[in-house]
N, CA, C and O atoms as CSV, one atom per row, in Angstrom:
chain,resi,resn,atom,element,x,y,z
A,1,MET,N,N,1.455,1.072,-24.785
A,1,MET,CA,C,0.204,2.042,-24.308
A,1,MET,C,C,-0.932,2.223,-25.304
A,1,MET,O,O,-0.316,2.374,-26.359
A,2,SER,N,N,-2.179,2.295,-25.579
A,2,SER,CA,C,-3.264,2.843,-26.858
A,2,SER,C,C,-4.087,3.538,-26.120
A,2,SER,O,O,-4.137,3.453,-24.892
A,3,VAL,N,N,-4.892,4.380,-26.921
A,3,VAL,CA,C,-5.573,5.256,-26.588
A,3,VAL,C,C,-7.181,4.608,-27.001
A,3,VAL,O,O,-7.499,4.351,-28.162
A,4,GLU,N,N,-7.985,4.434,-25.950
A,4,GLU,CA,C,-9.424,4.019,-26.036
A,4,GLU,C,C,-10.098,4.851,-25.432
A,4,GLU,O,O,-9.646,5.687,-24.649
A,5,ILE,N,N,-11.503,4.669,-25.805
A,5,ILE,CA,C,-12.471,5.488,-25.600
A,5,ILE,C,C,-13.533,4.814,-24.541
A,5,ILE,O,O,-14.147,3.860,-25.017
A,6,LEU,N,N,-13.795,5.098,-23.410
A,6,LEU,CA,C,-14.455,4.011,-22.564
A,6,LEU,C,C,-15.226,5.251,-21.757
A,6,LEU,O,O,-15.101,6.427,-22.099
A,7,ASP,N,N,-15.961,4.853,-20.745
A,7,ASP,CA,C,-17.146,5.104,-19.752
A,7,ASP,C,C,-17.307,4.196,-18.739
A,7,ASP,O,O,-16.944,3.023,-18.655
A,8,GLY,N,N,-18.096,5.140,-17.737
A,8,GLY,CA,C,-17.864,3.736,-16.351
A,8,GLY,C,C,-19.103,2.960,-16.631
A,8,GLY,O,O,-19.587,2.527,-15.586
A,9,ALA,N,N,-19.700,2.676,-17.580
A,9,ALA,CA,C,-20.915,1.634,-17.989
A,9,ALA,C,C,-19.772,0.811,-18.363
A,9,ALA,O,O,-19.746,-0.173,-17.625
A,10,THR,N,N,-18.758,0.808,-19.255
A,10,THR,CA,C,-17.817,-0.078,-19.808
A,10,THR,C,C,-16.999,-0.895,-18.495
A,10,THR,O,O,-16.890,-2.121,-18.451
A,11,ILE,N,N,-16.457,0.044,-17.453
A,11,ILE,CA,C,-15.857,-0.669,-16.330
A,11,ILE,C,C,-16.775,-1.357,-15.433
A,11,ILE,O,O,-16.371,-2.301,-14.755
A,12,VAL,N,N,-18.362,-0.825,-15.362
A,12,VAL,CA,C,-19.008,-1.886,-14.726
A,12,VAL,C,C,-19.560,-2.833,-15.098
A,12,VAL,O,O,-19.833,-3.706,-14.275
A,13,ASN,N,N,-19.868,-2.968,-16.277
A,13,ASN,CA,C,-20.459,-4.039,-17.323
A,13,ASN,C,C,-19.363,-5.327,-17.488
A,13,ASN,O,O,-19.852,-6.413,-17.798
A,14,PHE,N,N,-17.705,-5.224,-17.263
A,14,PHE,CA,C,-16.602,-5.598,-17.250
A,14,PHE,C,C,-16.797,-6.343,-15.807
A,14,PHE,O,O,-16.933,-7.566,-15.831
A,15,MET,N,N,-16.812,-5.825,-14.850
A,15,MET,CA,C,-16.936,-6.374,-13.585
A,15,MET,C,C,-18.116,-7.132,-13.145
A,15,MET,O,O,-18.113,-7.694,-12.050
A,16,GLU,N,N,-19.370,-7.189,-14.134
A,16,GLU,CA,C,-20.485,-7.524,-13.541
A,16,GLU,C,C,-20.586,-8.980,-14.499
A,16,GLU,O,O,-21.321,-9.923,-14.207
A,17,ASP,N,N,-19.787,-8.936,-15.553
A,17,ASP,CA,C,-19.453,-10.494,-16.267
A,17,ASP,C,C,-18.301,-11.303,-14.890
A,17,ASP,O,O,-17.079,-11.238,-15.026
A,18,GLU,N,N,-18.802,-11.853,-13.926
A,18,GLU,CA,C,-17.966,-12.533,-13.142
A,18,GLU,C,C,-16.991,-13.515,-13.717
A,18,GLU,O,O,-15.981,-13.846,-13.094
A,19,GLU,N,N,-17.322,-14.031,-15.030
A,19,GLU,CA,C,-16.501,-14.807,-15.234
A,19,GLU,C,C,-14.819,-14.117,-16.040
A,19,GLU,O,O,-13.663,-14.439,-15.768
A,20,ALA,N,N,-15.428,-12.929,-17.241
A,20,ALA,CA,C,-14.278,-12.429,-17.492
A,20,ALA,C,C,-13.605,-11.371,-16.660
A,20,ALA,O,O,-12.665,-10.713,-17.107
A,21,PHE,N,N,-14.120,-11.200,-15.373
A,21,PHE,CA,C,-13.500,-10.013,-14.316
A,21,PHE,C,C,-12.417,-11.215,-13.569
A,21,PHE,O,O,-11.189,-11.159,-13.506
A,22,ASN,N,N,-13.236,-12.173,-13.103
A,22,ASN,CA,C,-12.332,-13.232,-12.475
A,22,ASN,C,C,-11.094,-13.846,-13.202
A,22,ASN,O,O,-10.058,-13.985,-12.551
A,23,VAL,N,N,-11.146,-14.263,-14.658
A,23,VAL,CA,C,-10.285,-14.745,-15.255
A,23,VAL,C,C,-8.909,-13.494,-15.150
A,23,VAL,O,O,-7.725,-13.734,-14.913
A,24,GLN,N,N,-9.412,-12.449,-15.356
A,24,GLN,CA,C,-8.445,-11.368,-15.592
A,24,GLN,C,C,-7.691,-11.117,-14.098
A,24,GLN,O,O,-6.580,-10.594,-14.177
A,25,ILE,N,N,-8.148,-11.414,-12.852
A,25,ILE,CA,C,-8.224,-10.925,-11.676
A,25,ILE,C,C,-7.078,-12.150,-11.306
A,25,ILE,O,O,-5.962,-11.810,-10.912
A,26,CYS,N,N,-7.416,-13.523,-11.454
A,26,CYS,CA,C,-6.875,-14.283,-11.184
A,26,CYS,C,C,-5.450,-14.581,-12.310
A,26,CYS,O,O,-4.645,-15.396,-11.859
A,27,ASP,N,N,-5.127,-14.014,-13.631
A,27,ASP,CA,C,-4.009,-14.153,-14.427
A,27,ASP,C,C,-3.106,-12.601,-14.481
A,27,ASP,O,O,-2.191,-12.333,-15.259
A,28,ARG,N,N,-3.742,-11.629,-13.298
A,28,ARG,CA,C,-2.863,-10.407,-13.044
A,28,ARG,C,C,-2.375,-10.878,-11.721
A,28,ARG,O,O,-1.239,-10.526,-11.404
A,29,PHE,N,N,-3.225,-11.805,-10.694
A,29,PHE,CA,C,-2.643,-12.168,-9.422
A,29,PHE,C,C,-1.364,-13.036,-9.764
A,29,PHE,O,O,-0.252,-12.631,-9.425
A,30,ALA,N,N,-1.532,-14.250,-10.450
A,30,ALA,CA,C,-0.589,-15.300,-11.119
A,30,ALA,C,C,0.695,-14.338,-11.535
A,30,ALA,O,O,1.806,-14.323,-11.006
A,31,HIS,N,N,0.365,-13.797,-12.285
A,31,HIS,CA,C,1.945,-12.640,-12.815
A,31,HIS,C,C,2.234,-11.823,-11.922
A,31,HIS,O,O,3.223,-11.142,-12.193
A,32,LEU,N,N,1.734,-11.613,-10.909
A,32,LEU,CA,C,2.250,-10.758,-9.789
A,32,LEU,C,C,3.072,-11.703,-8.990
A,32,LEU,O,O,4.279,-11.534,-8.818
A,33,ASP,N,N,2.330,-12.804,-8.454
A,33,ASP,CA,C,2.918,-13.719,-7.551
A,33,ASP,C,C,4.276,-14.498,-8.240
A,33,ASP,O,O,4.181,-15.481,-8.975
A,34,SER,N,N,5.411,-13.921,-7.889
A,34,SER,CA,C,6.690,-14.273,-9.048
A,34,SER,C,C,7.018,-15.225,-7.792
A,34,SER,O,O,7.654,-16.179,-8.239
A,35,ASP,N,N,6.853,-15.348,-6.473
A,35,ASP,CA,C,7.362,-16.944,-6.185
A,35,ASP,C,C,6.333,-17.854,-5.814
A,35,ASP,O,O,6.667,-18.748,-5.036
A,36,HIS,N,N,5.103,-17.815,-6.221
A,36,HIS,CA,C,4.080,-18.560,-6.390
A,36,HIS,C,C,3.751,-19.081,-5.179
A,36,HIS,O,O,3.714,-20.312,-5.197
A,37,ASP,N,N,3.411,-18.401,-3.764
A,37,ASP,CA,C,3.106,-18.887,-3.169
A,37,ASP,C,C,1.785,-18.322,-2.465
A,37,ASP,O,O,1.696,-18.184,-1.245
A,38,GLY,N,N,0.823,-18.028,-3.326
A,38,GLY,CA,C,-0.198,-17.417,-3.328
A,38,GLY,C,C,-0.647,-16.038,-2.872
A,38,GLY,O,O,-1.677,-15.364,-2.863
A,39,ARG,N,N,0.637,-15.944,-2.494
A,39,ARG,CA,C,0.297,-14.215,-1.755
A,39,ARG,C,C,1.107,-13.332,-2.059
A,39,ARG,O,O,2.278,-13.681,-2.204
A,40,LEU,N,N,0.750,-11.945,-2.248
A,40,LEU,CA,C,1.685,-10.904,-2.592
A,40,LEU,C,C,2.380,-10.243,-1.479
A,40,LEU,O,O,1.958,-9.902,-0.374
A,41,SER,N,N,3.347,-10.157,-1.929
A,41,SER,CA,C,4.521,-9.408,-1.006
A,41,SER,C,C,4.155,-8.033,-1.088
A,41,SER,O,O,3.136,-7.772,-1.727
A,42,TYR,N,N,5.115,-6.651,-0.297
A,42,TYR,CA,C,4.985,-5.767,-0.631
A,42,TYR,C,C,5.534,-5.208,-1.863
A,42,TYR,O,O,5.093,-4.222,-2.453
A,43,GLY,N,N,6.616,-5.980,-2.227
A,43,GLY,CA,C,7.446,-5.962,-3.050
A,43,GLY,C,C,6.836,-6.541,-4.598
A,43,GLY,O,O,7.228,-6.141,-5.694
A,44,GLU,N,N,5.932,-7.432,-4.386
A,44,GLU,CA,C,5.714,-8.036,-6.093
A,44,GLU,C,C,4.028,-7.191,-5.922
A,44,GLU,O,O,3.186,-7.350,-6.806
A,45,MET,N,N,3.836,-6.605,-5.086
A,45,MET,CA,C,2.523,-5.818,-4.974
A,45,MET,C,C,2.732,-4.386,-5.367
A,45,MET,O,O,1.837,-3.592,-5.655
A,46,LEU,N,N,4.161,-4.125,-5.343
A,46,LEU,CA,C,4.342,-2.453,-5.953
A,46,LEU,C,C,4.483,-2.592,-6.846
A,46,LEU,O,O,4.909,-1.529,-7.298
A,47,LYS,N,N,4.384,-3.602,-7.906
A,47,LYS,CA,C,5.055,-3.370,-9.349
A,47,LYS,C,C,3.514,-2.979,-9.902
A,47,LYS,O,O,3.385,-2.102,-10.756
A,48,GLU,N,N,2.511,-3.601,-9.423
A,48,GLU,CA,C,1.050,-3.233,-9.759
A,48,GLU,C,C,0.924,-2.035,-9.340
A,48,GLU,O,O,0.553,-1.311,-10.264
A,49,LEU,N,N,1.117,-1.251,-7.963
A,49,LEU,CA,C,0.686,0.176,-7.808
A,49,LEU,C,C,1.647,0.977,-8.463
A,49,LEU,O,O,1.398,2.181,-8.536
A,50,GLN,N,N,2.714,0.543,-8.963
A,50,GLN,CA,C,3.427,1.496,-9.810
A,50,GLN,C,C,2.675,1.686,-11.258
A,50,GLN,O,O,2.856,2.667,-11.980
A,51,CYS,N,N,1.949,0.774,-11.513
A,51,CYS,CA,C,0.967,0.764,-12.729
A,51,CYS,C,C,0.076,1.880,-12.673
A,51,CYS,O,O,-0.145,2.688,-13.575
A,52,LEU,N,N,-0.434,1.844,-11.478
A,52,LEU,CA,C,-1.259,3.082,-11.380
A,52,LEU,C,C,-0.861,4.102,-11.549
A,52,LEU,O,O,-1.782,4.803,-11.969
A,53,ARG,N,N,0.438,4.883,-11.426
A,53,ARG,CA,C,0.915,6.050,-11.732
A,53,ARG,C,C,0.156,7.170,-11.215
A,53,ARG,O,O,-0.155,8.159,-11.879
A,54,ILE,N,N,-0.010,7.051,-10.500
A,54,ILE,CA,C,-1.365,7.735,-9.611
A,54,ILE,C,C,-0.718,9.386,-9.255
A,54,ILE,O,O,-1.504,10.328,-9.352
A,55,PHE,N,N,0.600,9.625,-8.885
A,55,PHE,CA,C,0.971,10.956,-8.925
A,55,PHE,C,C,2.060,11.174,-10.398
A,55,PHE,O,O,2.622,12.263,-10.519
A,56,GLU,N,N,2.179,10.608,-10.944
A,56,GLU,CA,C,3.422,10.281,-12.264
A,56,GLU,C,C,3.053,11.282,-12.965
A,56,GLU,O,O,3.842,12.227,-12.960
A,57,THR,N,N,2.140,11.391,-13.552
A,57,THR,CA,C,1.680,12.010,-14.700
A,57,THR,C,C,0.610,13.007,-14.437
A,57,THR,O,O,-0.101,12.980,-13.432
A,58,HIS,N,N,0.504,14.144,-15.663
A,58,HIS,CA,C,-0.217,15.229,-15.550
A,58,HIS,C,C,-0.748,15.366,-16.859
A,58,HIS,O,O,-0.153,15.899,-17.795
A,59,PHE,N,N,-2.095,14.778,-16.907
A,59,PHE,CA,C,-2.783,14.563,-18.403
A,59,PHE,C,C,-1.836,13.655,-19.397
A,59,PHE,O,O,-1.620,14.129,-20.512
A,60,GLY,N,N,-1.405,12.705,-19.150
A,60,GLY,CA,C,-0.287,11.732,-19.873
A,60,GLY,C,C,1.330,12.355,-19.891
A,60,GLY,O,O,2.216,11.755,-20.501
A,61,VAL,N,N,1.489,13.144,-19.429
A,61,VAL,CA,C,2.670,13.504,-19.383
A,61,VAL,C,C,3.527,13.286,-17.998
A,61,VAL,O,O,3.288,13.795,-16.903
A,62,ASP,N,N,4.359,12.583,-18.274
A,62,ASP,CA,C,5.486,12.745,-16.718
A,62,ASP,C,C,5.663,13.712,-16.266
A,62,ASP,O,O,5.850,14.788,-16.834
A,63,VAL,N,N,5.612,13.326,-14.460
A,63,VAL,CA,C,6.067,15.144,-14.202
A,63,VAL,C,C,6.985,14.189,-12.978
A,63,VAL,O,O,6.927,12.980,-12.753
A,64,GLU,N,N,7.787,15.217,-12.350
A,64,GLU,CA,C,8.497,14.973,-11.141
A,64,GLU,C,C,7.795,14.714,-10.499
A,64,GLU,O,O,6.637,15.048,-10.752
A,65,THR,N,N,8.103,13.940,-9.249
A,65,THR,CA,C,7.351,13.312,-7.743
A,65,THR,C,C,8.165,13.370,-6.627
A,65,THR,O,O,9.117,12.641,-6.904
A,66,ASP,N,N,8.312,13.796,-5.604
A,66,ASP,CA,C,8.961,13.431,-4.352
A,66,ASP,C,C,8.565,11.710,-4.306
A,66,ASP,O,O,7.500,11.096,-4.236
A,67,PRO,N,N,9.958,11.319,-4.383
A,67,PRO,CA,C,9.972,9.875,-3.840
A,67,PRO,C,C,9.422,9.644,-2.589
A,67,PRO,O,O,8.764,8.628,-2.366
A,68,ASP,N,N,9.575,10.268,-1.977
A,68,ASP,CA,C,9.071,10.199,-0.444
A,68,ASP,C,C,7.790,9.971,-0.393
A,68,ASP,O,O,7.282,8.940,0.047
A,69,GLU,N,N,7.091,11.113,-0.930
A,69,GLU,CA,C,5.480,11.238,-1.183
A,69,GLU,C,C,5.093,10.062,-1.740
A,69,GLU,O,O,3.979,9.717,-1.345
A,70,LEU,N,N,5.706,9.170,-2.668
A,70,LEU,CA,C,5.498,7.894,-3.431
A,70,LEU,C,C,5.556,6.831,-2.776
A,70,LEU,O,O,4.889,5.860,-3.135
A,71,VAL,N,N,6.261,6.791,-1.817
A,71,VAL,CA,C,6.709,5.591,-1.069
A,71,VAL,C,C,5.429,5.697,0.103
A,71,VAL,O,O,5.076,4.599,0.533
A,72,ARG,N,N,4.756,6.809,0.619
A,72,ARG,CA,C,3.934,6.745,1.567
A,72,ARG,C,C,2.541,6.446,0.880
A,72,ARG,O,O,1.715,5.817,1.542
A,73,VAL,N,N,2.270,6.794,-0.212
A,73,VAL,CA,C,1.085,6.825,-1.183
A,73,VAL,C,C,1.143,5.080,-1.250
A,73,VAL,O,O,0.211,4.462,-0.736
A,74,TYR,N,N,2.159,4.407,-1.836
A,74,TYR,CA,C,2.199,2.829,-2.068
A,74,TYR,C,C,2.097,2.433,-0.394
A,74,TYR,O,O,1.769,1.246,-0.406
A,75,ASP,N,N,2.155,2.635,0.263
A,75,ASP,CA,C,2.356,2.399,1.934
A,75,ASP,C,C,0.940,1.998,1.841
A,75,ASP,O,O,0.439,0.894,2.055
A,76,SER,N,N,0.508,2.873,1.556
A,76,SER,CA,C,-1.257,3.327,2.076
A,76,SER,C,C,-2.197,2.388,1.288
A,76,SER,O,O,-3.123,1.718,1.744
A,77,LEU,N,N,-1.738,2.484,-0.076
A,77,LEU,CA,C,-2.384,1.482,-0.961
A,77,LEU,C,C,-2.201,-0.019,-0.451
A,77,LEU,O,O,-3.088,-0.822,-0.161
A,78,PHE,N,N,-1.038,-0.161,-0.424
A,78,PHE,CA,C,-0.977,-1.673,0.211
A,78,PHE,C,C,-1.578,-2.074,1.112
A,78,PHE,O,O,-2.136,-3.170,1.063
A,79,VAL,N,N,-1.623,-1.252,2.221
A,79,VAL,CA,C,-2.444,-1.470,3.692
A,79,VAL,C,C,-4.025,-1.503,3.053
A,79,VAL,O,O,-4.812,-2.195,3.698
A,80,GLN,N,N,-4.441,-0.969,2.109
A,80,GLN,CA,C,-5.507,-0.596,1.485
A,80,GLN,C,C,-5.980,-2.097,1.168
A,80,GLN,O,O,-6.952,-2.609,1.724
A,81,PHE,N,N,-5.031,-2.865,0.029
A,81,PHE,CA,C,-5.169,-4.132,-0.373
A,81,PHE,C,C,-5.165,-5.302,0.770
A,81,PHE,O,O,-5.851,-6.324,0.738
A,82,ASP,N,N,-4.224,-4.916,1.803
A,82,ASP,CA,C,-4.055,-5.987,3.067
A,82,ASP,C,C,-5.383,-6.222,4.002
A,82,ASP,O,O,-5.569,-5.763,5.129
A,83,HIS,N,N,-5.891,-6.709,3.555
A,83,HIS,CA,C,-7.524,-6.691,4.390
A,83,HIS,C,C,-6.997,-6.926,6.041
A,83,HIS,O,O,-7.108,-6.129,6.972
A,84,ASP,N,N,-6.539,-7.964,6.047
A,84,ASP,CA,C,-6.015,-8.552,7.613
A,84,ASP,C,C,-4.850,-8.235,8.135
A,84,ASP,O,O,-4.388,-8.798,9.128
A,85,LEU,N,N,-4.235,-7.229,7.451
A,85,LEU,CA,C,-3.009,-6.669,7.847
A,85,LEU,C,C,-2.075,-7.683,8.345
A,85,LEU,O,O,-1.660,-7.534,9.494
A,86,ASN,N,N,-1.738,-8.539,7.763
A,86,ASN,CA,C,-0.744,-9.857,7.904
A,86,ASN,C,C,0.363,-9.556,7.057
A,86,ASN,O,O,1.241,-10.416,6.986
A,87,GLY,N,N,0.515,-8.338,6.295
A,87,GLY,CA,C,1.535,-8.458,5.418
A,87,GLY,C,C,1.797,-8.634,4.089
A,87,GLY,O,O,2.846,-8.363,3.505
A,88,THR,N,N,0.506,-9.236,3.505
A,88,THR,CA,C,0.396,-10.077,2.097
A,88,THR,C,C,-0.606,-9.812,1.859
A,88,THR,O,O,-1.273,-9.324,2.772
A,89,VAL,N,N,-1.213,-9.987,0.568
A,89,VAL,CA,C,-2.407,-9.905,-0.193
A,89,VAL,C,C,-2.871,-11.144,-0.472
A,89,VAL,O,O,-1.801,-11.659,-0.796
A,90,ASP,N,N,-3.577,-11.899,-0.572
A,90,ASP,CA,C,-4.019,-12.914,-0.906
A,90,ASP,C,C,-5.125,-12.691,-2.469
A,90,ASP,O,O,-5.498,-11.620,-2.948
A,91,LEU,N,N,-5.291,-13.458,-2.741
A,91,LEU,CA,C,-6.162,-13.474,-4.044
A,91,LEU,C,C,-7.476,-12.689,-3.683
A,91,LEU,O,O,-7.714,-11.616,-4.239
A,92,GLU,N,N,-8.269,-13.193,-2.813
A,92,GLU,CA,C,-9.500,-12.887,-2.388
A,92,GLU,C,C,-9.360,-10.946,-1.900
A,92,GLU,O,O,-10.229,-10.083,-2.027
A,93,GLU,N,N,-8.189,-10.833,-1.441
A,93,GLU,CA,C,-7.762,-9.559,-1.046
A,93,GLU,C,C,-7.786,-8.553,-1.887
A,93,GLU,O,O,-8.421,-7.534,-1.617
A,94,PHE,N,N,-6.995,-8.716,-3.201
A,94,PHE,CA,C,-6.528,-8.517,-4.439
A,94,PHE,C,C,-7.769,-8.456,-5.276
A,94,PHE,O,O,-8.114,-7.346,-5.681
A,95,LYS,N,N,-8.353,-9.318,-5.529
A,95,LYS,CA,C,-10.162,-9.132,-5.787
A,95,LYS,C,C,-11.057,-8.349,-5.858
A,95,LYS,O,O,-11.713,-7.859,-6.778
A,96,SER,N,N,-11.027,-8.225,-4.274
A,96,SER,CA,C,-12.242,-7.595,-3.546
A,96,SER,C,C,-11.591,-5.565,-3.190
A,96,SER,O,O,-12.251,-4.623,-2.751
A,97,GLU,N,N,-10.079,-5.618,-3.635
A,97,GLU,CA,C,-9.738,-4.277,-3.531
A,97,GLU,C,C,-9.881,-3.488,-4.784
A,97,GLU,O,O,-10.297,-2.339,-4.935
A,98,THR,N,N,-9.177,-4.891,-6.179
A,98,THR,CA,C,-9.156,-4.103,-7.504
A,98,THR,C,C,-10.920,-3.824,-7.874
A,98,THR,O,O,-11.331,-3.092,-8.774
A,99,LYS,N,N,-11.441,-4.313,-7.284
A,99,LYS,CA,C,-13.218,-4.045,-7.732
A,99,LYS,C,C,-13.681,-2.864,-7.024
A,99,LYS,O,O,-14.485,-2.097,-7.553
A,100,GLN,N,N,-13.202,-2.668,-5.814
A,100,GLN,CA,C,-13.546,-1.573,-5.190
A,100,GLN,C,C,-13.066,-0.105,-6.387
A,100,GLN,O,O,-13.735,0.722,-7.007
A,101,MET,N,N,-11.702,-0.357,-6.264
A,101,MET,CA,C,-10.872,0.462,-7.280
A,101,MET,C,C,-11.328,0.755,-8.557
A,101,MET,O,O,-11.135,1.883,-9.012
A,102,MET,N,N,-12.094,-0.374,-9.413
A,102,MET,CA,C,-12.619,0.379,-10.578
A,102,MET,C,C,-13.582,0.764,-10.215
A,102,MET,O,O,-13.721,1.904,-10.660
A,103,LEU,N,N,-14.636,0.389,-9.454
A,103,LEU,CA,C,-15.909,0.840,-9.076
A,103,LEU,C,C,-16.209,2.344,-8.702
A,103,LEU,O,O,-17.173,3.063,-8.965
A,104,ALA,N,N,-14.919,2.591,-7.919
A,104,ALA,CA,C,-14.776,3.954,-7.837
A,104,ALA,C,C,-14.211,4.821,-9.373
A,104,ALA,O,O,-14.834,5.792,-9.801
A,105,MET,N,N,-13.404,4.471,-9.817
A,105,MET,CA,C,-13.081,4.850,-10.803
A,105,MET,C,C,-14.115,5.064,-12.304
A,105,MET,O,O,-13.994,5.906,-13.194
A,106,ALA,N,N,-15.023,4.071,-12.171
A,106,ALA,CA,C,-16.215,4.061,-12.881
A,106,ALA,C,C,-17.361,5.253,-12.232
A,106,ALA,O,O,-18.065,5.993,-12.919
A,107,ASN,N,N,-17.338,5.222,-11.428
A,107,ASN,CA,C,-18.242,6.222,-10.608
A,107,ASN,C,C,-17.824,7.699,-10.865
A,107,ASN,O,O,-18.550,8.664,-11.101
A,108,GLY,N,N,-16.315,7.624,-10.746
A,108,GLY,CA,C,-16.015,8.980,-11.026
A,108,GLY,C,C,-15.809,9.748,-12.172
A,108,GLY,O,O,-15.774,10.977,-12.228
A,109,MET,N,N,-15.643,8.756,-13.300
A,109,MET,CA,C,-16.054,8.682,-15.228
A,109,MET,C,C,-17.502,9.310,-15.321
A,109,MET,O,O,-17.856,10.272,-16.003
A,110,GLY,N,N,-18.145,8.632,-14.581
A,110,GLY,CA,C,-19.891,8.811,-14.989
A,110,GLY,C,C,-20.071,8.038,-16.342
A,110,GLY,O,O,-19.209,7.261,-16.752
A,111,PHE,N,N,-20.986,8.238,-16.867
A,111,PHE,CA,C,-21.704,7.543,-17.978
A,111,PHE,C,C,-21.162,8.494,-19.440
A,111,PHE,O,O,-21.359,8.045,-20.569
A,112,LEU,N,N,-20.650,9.488,-19.266
A,112,LEU,CA,C,-20.285,10.099,-20.755
A,112,LEU,C,C,-18.745,9.626,-21.111
A,112,LEU,O,O,-17.860,9.699,-20.259
A,113,PRO,N,N,-18.492,9.113,-22.503
A,113,PRO,CA,C,-17.269,8.413,-22.978
A,113,PRO,C,C,-16.193,9.471,-22.615
A,113,PRO,O,O,-16.463,10.661,-22.452
A,114,VAL,N,N,-15.010,8.965,-22.506
A,114,VAL,CA,C,-13.380,9.387,-21.946
A,114,VAL,C,C,-12.490,9.353,-22.920
A,114,VAL,O,O,-12.593,8.186,-23.300
A,115,GLN,N,N,-11.620,9.892,-23.632
A,115,GLN,CA,C,-10.816,9.155,-24.007
A,115,GLN,C,C,-9.765,8.933,-23.466
A,115,GLN,O,O,-9.203,10.025,-23.386
A,116,MET,N,N,-8.821,7.770,-22.813
A,116,MET,CA,C,-7.786,7.638,-22.121
A,116,MET,C,C,-6.449,6.794,-22.823
A,116,MET,O,O,-6.522,5.958,-23.724
A,117,VAL,N,N,-5.536,7.154,-22.307
A,117,VAL,CA,C,-4.426,6.291,-22.702
A,117,VAL,C,C,-4.482,5.556,-21.600
A,117,VAL,O,O,-4.708,5.905,-20.441
A,118,LEU,N,N,-4.189,4.191,-22.187
A,118,LEU,CA,C,-3.952,2.840,-21.168
A,118,LEU,C,C,-3.194,1.971,-21.449
A,118,LEU,O,O,-3.267,1.608,-22.623
A,119,GLU,N,N,-2.252,1.321,-20.642
A,119,GLU,CA,C,-1.118,0.476,-20.156
A,119,GLU,C,C,-2.151,-0.706,-20.693
A,119,GLU,O,O,-3.332,-0.892,-20.400
A,120,GLU,N,N,-1.077,-1.596,-21.783
A,120,GLU,CA,C,-1.857,-2.777,-22.337
A,120,GLU,C,C,-2.369,-3.783,-21.753
A,120,GLU,O,O,-3.166,-4.615,-22.187
A,121,ASP,N,N,-1.703,-3.645,-20.370
A,121,ASP,CA,C,-2.289,-4.988,-19.360
A,121,ASP,C,C,-2.929,-4.489,-18.290
A,121,ASP,O,O,-2.937,-5.078,-17.209
A,122,SER,N,N,-3.493,-3.410,-18.489
A,122,SER,CA,C,-4.422,-2.603,-17.270
A,122,SER,C,C,-6.051,-3.167,-17.364
A,122,SER,O,O,-6.550,-3.603,-18.401
A,123,PHE,N,N,-6.703,-3.066,-16.148
A,123,PHE,CA,C,-7.721,-3.483,-16.135
A,123,PHE,C,C,-8.437,-2.857,-16.947
A,123,PHE,O,O,-9.396,-3.460,-17.430
A,124,LEU,N,N,-8.184,-1.478,-17.331
A,124,LEU,CA,C,-9.126,-0.749,-17.616
A,124,LEU,C,C,-9.045,-0.947,-19.360
A,124,LEU,O,O,-9.954,-0.499,-20.060
A,125,LYS,N,N,-7.901,-1.637,-19.940
A,125,LYS,CA,C,-7.999,-2.265,-20.995
A,125,LYS,C,C,-7.976,-3.357,-21.210
A,125,LYS,O,O,-7.818,-3.708,-22.380
A,126,LYS,N,N,-8.084,-4.073,-20.453
A,126,LYS,CA,C,-8.750,-5.404,-20.721
A,126,LYS,C,C,-10.350,-5.024,-20.443
A,126,LYS,O,O,-10.996,-6.014,-20.787
A,127,ALA,N,N,-11.131,-4.112,-20.016
A,127,ALA,CA,C,-12.593,-3.855,-20.008
A,127,ALA,C,C,-13.164,-3.239,-21.201
A,127,ALA,O,O,-14.312,-3.309,-21.640
A,128,ALA,N,N,-11.715,-2.366,-21.821
A,128,ALA,CA,C,-12.514,-1.705,-23.091
A,128,ALA,C,C,-12.334,-3.046,-24.189
A,128,ALA,O,O,-13.102,-3.292,-25.119
A,129,GLU,N,N,-11.437,-3.620,-23.914
A,129,GLU,CA,C,-11.170,-5.018,-25.193
A,129,GLU,C,C,-12.486,-5.833,-25.207
A,129,GLU,O,O,-13.130,-6.140,-26.210
A,130,TRP,N,N,-12.803,-6.163,-23.780
A,130,TRP,CA,C,-13.890,-6.831,-23.502
A,130,TRP,C,C,-15.052,-6.340,-23.786
A,130,TRP,O,O,-16.097,-6.990,-23.826
A,131,GLU,N,N,-14.916,-5.022,-24.024
A,131,GLU,CA,C,-16.658,-4.300,-24.260
A,131,GLU,C,C,-16.452,-4.156,-26.262
A,131,GLU,O,O,-17.407,-4.321,-27.021
A,132,SER,N,N,-15.063,-3.838,-26.725
A,132,SER,CA,C,-15.279,-4.531,-28.373
A,132,SER,C,C,-15.654,-5.603,-28.550
A,132,SER,O,O,-16.600,-5.816,-29.308
A,133,ALA,N,N,-14.895,-6.757,-27.777
A,133,ALA,CA,C,-15.516,-8.357,-28.731
A,133,ALA,C,C,-16.935,-8.245,-27.872
A,133,ALA,O,O,-17.591,-8.890,-28.689
A,134,LYS,N,N,-17.472,-8.062,-27.301
A,134,LYS,CA,C,-19.164,-7.930,-27.069
A,134,LYS,C,C,-19.846,-7.271,-28.256
A,134,LYS,O,O,-20.866,-7.786,-28.716
A,135,LEU,N,N,-19.227,-5.917,-28.890
A,135,LEU,CA,C,-19.943,-5.547,-29.679
A,135,LEU,C,C,-19.789,-5.989,-31.278
A,135,LEU,O,O,-20.629,-5.688,-32.126
A,136,VAL,N,N,-18.693,-6.681,-31.527
A,136,VAL,CA,C,-18.056,-7.593,-32.618
A,136,VAL,C,C,-19.101,-8.809,-33.038
A,136,VAL,O,O,-19.583,-9.110,-34.130
A,137,ALA,N,N,-19.288,-9.522,-31.391
A,137,ALA,CA,C,-20.377,-10.682,-31.405
A,137,ALA,C,C,-21.831,-10.650,-31.747
A,137,ALA,O,O,-22.502,-11.680,-31.692
């Protein structure tokens, strides 16, 4: 984990760079697709959903959460990704829903810088790294 400063513009600009965003989406999808069938099962997708740590932290500190509540949330999120409700998530569904989630985060953050603790492989970390690389270039 690392501490980064970012704002909504960082996320939006990263997603607007189609090439950079697509590379990250494809890399993440391939990493999650452990059986290499081009689709993410619930079990494969669960790893990604757990990385979101939706109810598991309060200001970066782990808290006790009802396991049944977490299962319901993860089930609901999986259905959100599974647009055609066939029980798996393909690359286009993954890309589309990830983009929607990142836009929602950007809108929620606004354009004032926020200091955040980010997982190393998270899309937000990739957006922060992308922005840093642009500033150096």
